[in-house]
Phi, psi and omega in degrees: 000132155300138179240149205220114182269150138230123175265118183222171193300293180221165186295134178231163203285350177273285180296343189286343214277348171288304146355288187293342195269328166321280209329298221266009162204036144210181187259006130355140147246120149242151164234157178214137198246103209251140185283332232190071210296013180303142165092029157230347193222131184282128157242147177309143169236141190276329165277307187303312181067034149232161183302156180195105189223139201271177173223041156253150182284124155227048168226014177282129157086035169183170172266144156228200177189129204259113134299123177314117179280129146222041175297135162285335171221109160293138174163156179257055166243010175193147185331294175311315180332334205218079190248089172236078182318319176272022170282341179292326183281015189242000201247311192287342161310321176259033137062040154308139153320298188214139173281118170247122192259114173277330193219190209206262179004327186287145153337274192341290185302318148326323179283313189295332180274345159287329197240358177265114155306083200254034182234029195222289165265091190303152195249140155255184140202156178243117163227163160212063156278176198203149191239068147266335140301131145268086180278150168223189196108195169259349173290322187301313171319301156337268157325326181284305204274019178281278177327309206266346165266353224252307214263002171326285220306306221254137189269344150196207215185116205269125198239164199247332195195183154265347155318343202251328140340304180272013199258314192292324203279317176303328196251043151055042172270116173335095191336324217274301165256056169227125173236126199301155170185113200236180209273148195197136190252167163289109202285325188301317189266074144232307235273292184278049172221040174259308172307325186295310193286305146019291190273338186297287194323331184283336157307303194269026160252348189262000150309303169284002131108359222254131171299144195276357158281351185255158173270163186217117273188066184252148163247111167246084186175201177273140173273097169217149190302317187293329156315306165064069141250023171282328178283339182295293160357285192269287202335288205321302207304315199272351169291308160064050195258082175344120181054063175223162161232172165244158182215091182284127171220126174138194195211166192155156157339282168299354164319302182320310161328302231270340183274344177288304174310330205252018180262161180063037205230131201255341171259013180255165187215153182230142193180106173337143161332136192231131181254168194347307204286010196227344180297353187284306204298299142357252177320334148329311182280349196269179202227326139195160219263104178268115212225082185282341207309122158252152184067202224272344170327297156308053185284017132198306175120065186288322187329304200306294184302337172287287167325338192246349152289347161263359172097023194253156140317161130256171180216146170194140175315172155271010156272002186247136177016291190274352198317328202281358206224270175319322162274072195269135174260182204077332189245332163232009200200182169224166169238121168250167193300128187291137166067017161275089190310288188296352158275349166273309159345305160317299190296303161342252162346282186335276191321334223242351202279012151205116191300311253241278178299318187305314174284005172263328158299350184265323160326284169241037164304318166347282183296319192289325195267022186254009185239005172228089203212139179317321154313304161303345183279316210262306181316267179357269164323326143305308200298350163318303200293298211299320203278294163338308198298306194290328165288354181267305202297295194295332211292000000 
């Protein structure tokens, strides 16, 4: 049996149900070492700009462990955010096979990646940044080769998409050791939670006052500028589509804005941050899903996988992540230009212009996102461990 160290930032709503699905169907031994205890204990979240804790379990059904943070402002929104002096002595305790690293960016990791024999005890790592942006100069120059020293340490290296794909290639990480493992939400429960939620969403749209005749037109997230759902706003206004609604959920910076934009206009709606257990019902009520985000930040956009377990359409920028992956167009979504307001107009119209294809687009977002899933997250990731295994074997 392999023992599989992993180190991530804090528990997240996305990785533990994978974590548990490792434990629990392959012979994999894993721990997973977390810097930070955020989303089990209430905290400010910095986007949301609330108090925050999620309530789905997420340390049930693996092993894990917390390393002492002693960072003064803990968070992964700065370098500094993630200070775990033992962590290299706490990974090295459990005798691990392999390190699988989710993330880089931190001071901790760094340090960690400094001080680990990573010819001895092989390193992965799963990122999913992406060069849909193309910055040049020498700072931009800079940065590519800092990255491309970064990515020496890992003998391979788990890629999410294909933006992200070109992102390990750009930085000269090997054809030979990059294995598909793609960004994947718990799919089973969104999947036995579609009927239930269904009938939830149809109470809570007529609590929020949303005509019961109207399609509904959601934003699910922080209300943040790299979000852009101001542009969703004026797009909805300039589209001007009959018997539609727009509907905004979440919290954020831009609220005071985005409620500001929306006075006197009878068809936008509003509705507080919905925690885990409530996103079925959430993406239920919509008819279809918008993800506008500009610049590099969206590196892929787990909302969209949530949303195509309900069966809904999409729309998304070309900044975001998943688009080259998630999105075939015309058959379930559209991709518009990031921060073109009138070309998110278009799509809009486009999308709303036959009742008949939009719900055959939510069919099959259905089928596509039944193929990014924690099995395929988990192929990868063996076929890593197995590759890793066979250069230590030859070395």
């Amino acid at each position: 049996m392999t023992k599989l160290a992993i180190i991530s930032t804090h528990p997240i709503q996305y990785y533990a149900p994978w974590f548990r699905y490792i434990t629990q169907s392959t012979n994999l031994d894993i721990r997973v070492f977390y810097l930070w205890n955020f989303g089990i204990t209430p905290q400010i979240d910095v986007g949301f700009k609330q108090i925050l804790q999620w309530d789905i379990p997420l340390l049930d059904g693996y092993e894990y462990e917390f390393v002492p943070n002693l960072s003064s402002a803990p968070g992964v929104h700065h370098l500094w955010g993630l200070q775990n002096p033992s962590l290299v002595s706490q990974v090295k305790a459990y005798k691990p096979d392999a390190v699988l690293l989710m993330c880089y960016n931190y001071a901790s990791i760094y340090r960690f990646l400094w001080h680990w024999n990573s010819l001895q005890i092989p390193l992965l790592f799963r990122g999913d940044s992406h060069r849909l942006l193309q910055p040049n100069g020498m700072k931009a120059w800079a940065r590519r080769q800092f990255i491309t020293q970064i990515y020496y340490h890992f003998a391979a290296c788990l890629y999410v998409g294909k933006a992200n794909y070109d992102y390990f290639r750009y930085h000269k990480v090997s054809e030979k050791s990059l294995f598909f493992s793609p960004h994947a939400v718990d799919n089973d429960r969104f999947f036995t939670q579609t009927e239930s939620a269904k009938q939830q969403a149809m109470i809570w749209k007529q609590e929020l006052g949303i005509p019961s005749h109207h399609a509904v037109i959601l934003f699910a997230g922080k209300f943040e500028s790299k979000k852009r759902p101001l542009d969703l706003l004026l797009a909805f206004l300039q589209a001007n589509i009959p018997q539609v609604s727009l509907l905004f959920v979440g919290a954020g910076p831009l609220e005071k804005d985005l409620k500001s934009a929306a006075v006197g206009q009878s068809n936008i709606y509003f509705a507080p941050f919905q925690n885990q257990s409530l996103m079925p019902r959430t993406y239920a009520a919509a008819d279809l899903v918008v993800l506008p985000s500009y610049g590099s930040s969206e590196t892929w956009g787990l909302a969209i996988n949530e949303a195509m377990c309900l069966s809904r359409p999409v729309i998304v920028s070309s900044h975001v992540g998943c688009a080259q992956d998630l999105i075939d167009r015309n058959q379930n979504g559209l991709i518009f230009p990031a921060g073109n307001v009138s070309a998110l107009a278009s799509s809009l119209r486009e999308a709303f212009c036959d009742g008949e294809r939009l719900r055959g687009w939510g069919e099959e977002s259905r089928r596509i996102i039944s193929q990014y899933s924690y099995t395929q997250a988990t192929q990868g990731l063996k076929q890593a461990i197995e590759y890793t295994n066979s250069v230590s074997a030859k070395a």
